[in-house]
């Protein structure tokens, strides 16, 4: 999913609706994807070969081949052609036979210094502490990225008046435009998650403003805060910035090379982002230290301990022990230390004009522990221009091919082509192009509560004019991208 990120004109006090580009569903030829064309070619070659070699009898013998090819090409399964499920199924079977669906912490064998105790391909991640800012940075040597995390506080958007909402949307657009112009950022992740409130905020407020005079009212109020605090719910928002070390190789060498040089280049992007956030009236609370990142990771895998970790600030602040003790992955869900998880993908953003705040039914859902992750991948201007030109050529070629065979152009194909033209006009006007990926991780202590939470989030997404799909066969990788502030991709 891609959408332009522009800088709207000055607000006149009224909200301006926005529109997302449609998810491209056009294939390589006549609406068929590459995998469909391959299976269709296999079926056609088997029929032609049988007719030339042995006639009708050999055609009957080869019937299983071309019948299966036709079924894989044309029969849909859960809204997708059956052949497109083959890579997912094969990868799942390979992981099943290889024992890749289970993870257990080796408590006796110590981990190498600087590594993260995370399952799967996250075991390759390395910890680095910036000597100047004391910020915790996560290095992925395989992907060539260096990631830093910042916590952001902000007022409730839905409670602001329309003029203030439009002003903040314009300011946020400038923040994203700043990220696009750099050319050195691999991913910007916005992670909004619900956490069980430990009651620390209420206790601090009562300590600062309350009157502890041993009266009946004061004692009752103190007991109420002590009991109701842990049962509450709060929202936390983080921004994660991933530096593309390959695209920044020259600047890194100039800064001294290695992780130290990469950290120096990333600091420049961090300062730019902080200035942009402050101009957008967002309050960055500082770049998180390795201990603070460890608490977020531990709370994601073990939600039951989240309130305790917040109450006791020194507990769990070690990346070497922040990962889960056990992980069991199944086809449609994930089981970690104290919770079951399921990850949904926002497969379709609103197709019509919507106003800012359209995601409020999802983000303001109560009684559900969930994490909403928005992965923003900026595209360089030259790369975006090449991609747009390629899409235009494909659309025009498909249109000409359909005209030759007498196939009618439908409205969806016309709308996709208009989206491409709009993106080209926005890029020409100097705006940036971002690819958005939305993921929702739902967590619950039992399978029954998880199913109820997933159903509630799916209904909330419908109210937000979005479509969601359960990411079956890849829940472990999807959970790391949806619930952890590490700019991970799936």
Tab-separated table of C-alpha atoms in Angstrom, residues 15 154-166 168-169 192 235 282 355-366 370 464:
chain	number	residue	atom	x	y	z
A	15	UNK	CA	-10.831	19.114	8.149
A	154	UNK	CA	0.472	13.676	22.623
A	155	UNK	CA	-3.060	14.822	23.476
A	156	UNK	CA	-6.089	12.806	22.454
A	157	UNK	CA	-6.580	13.637	18.783
A	158	UNK	CA	-10.334	12.979	18.726
A	159	UNK	CA	-10.920	15.506	21.534
A	160	UNK	CA	-9.371	18.403	19.594
A	161	UNK	CA	-11.454	20.835	17.578
A	162	UNK	CA	-11.430	20.416	13.761
A	163	UNK	CA	-9.111	23.360	13.162
A	164	UNK	CA	-6.521	22.027	15.609
A	165	UNK	CA	-6.827	18.537	14.152
A	166	UNK	CA	-6.157	19.845	10.649
A	168	UNK	CA	-1.679	18.762	13.547
A	169	UNK	CA	-2.284	16.631	10.458
A	192	UNK	CA	0.698	2.459	19.471
A	235	UNK	CA	-1.834	3.921	25.744
A	282	UNK	CA	4.421	16.164	19.645
A	355	UNK	CA	-11.172	12.290	7.533
A	356	UNK	CA	-8.156	12.152	9.871
A	357	UNK	CA	-8.933	10.034	12.874
A	358	UNK	CA	-10.697	7.352	10.847
A	359	UNK	CA	-8.762	4.704	12.799
A	360	UNK	CA	-10.306	5.746	16.120
A	361	UNK	CA	-12.625	2.683	16.281
A	362	UNK	CA	-9.517	0.479	16.275
A	363	UNK	CA	-7.217	2.607	18.417
A	364	UNK	CA	-9.851	3.459	21.027
A	365	UNK	CA	-11.238	-0.045	21.448
A	366	UNK	CA	-11.410	-0.815	25.166
A	370	UNK	CA	-3.431	-4.863	21.265
A	464	UNK	CA	-12.902	2.391	10.115
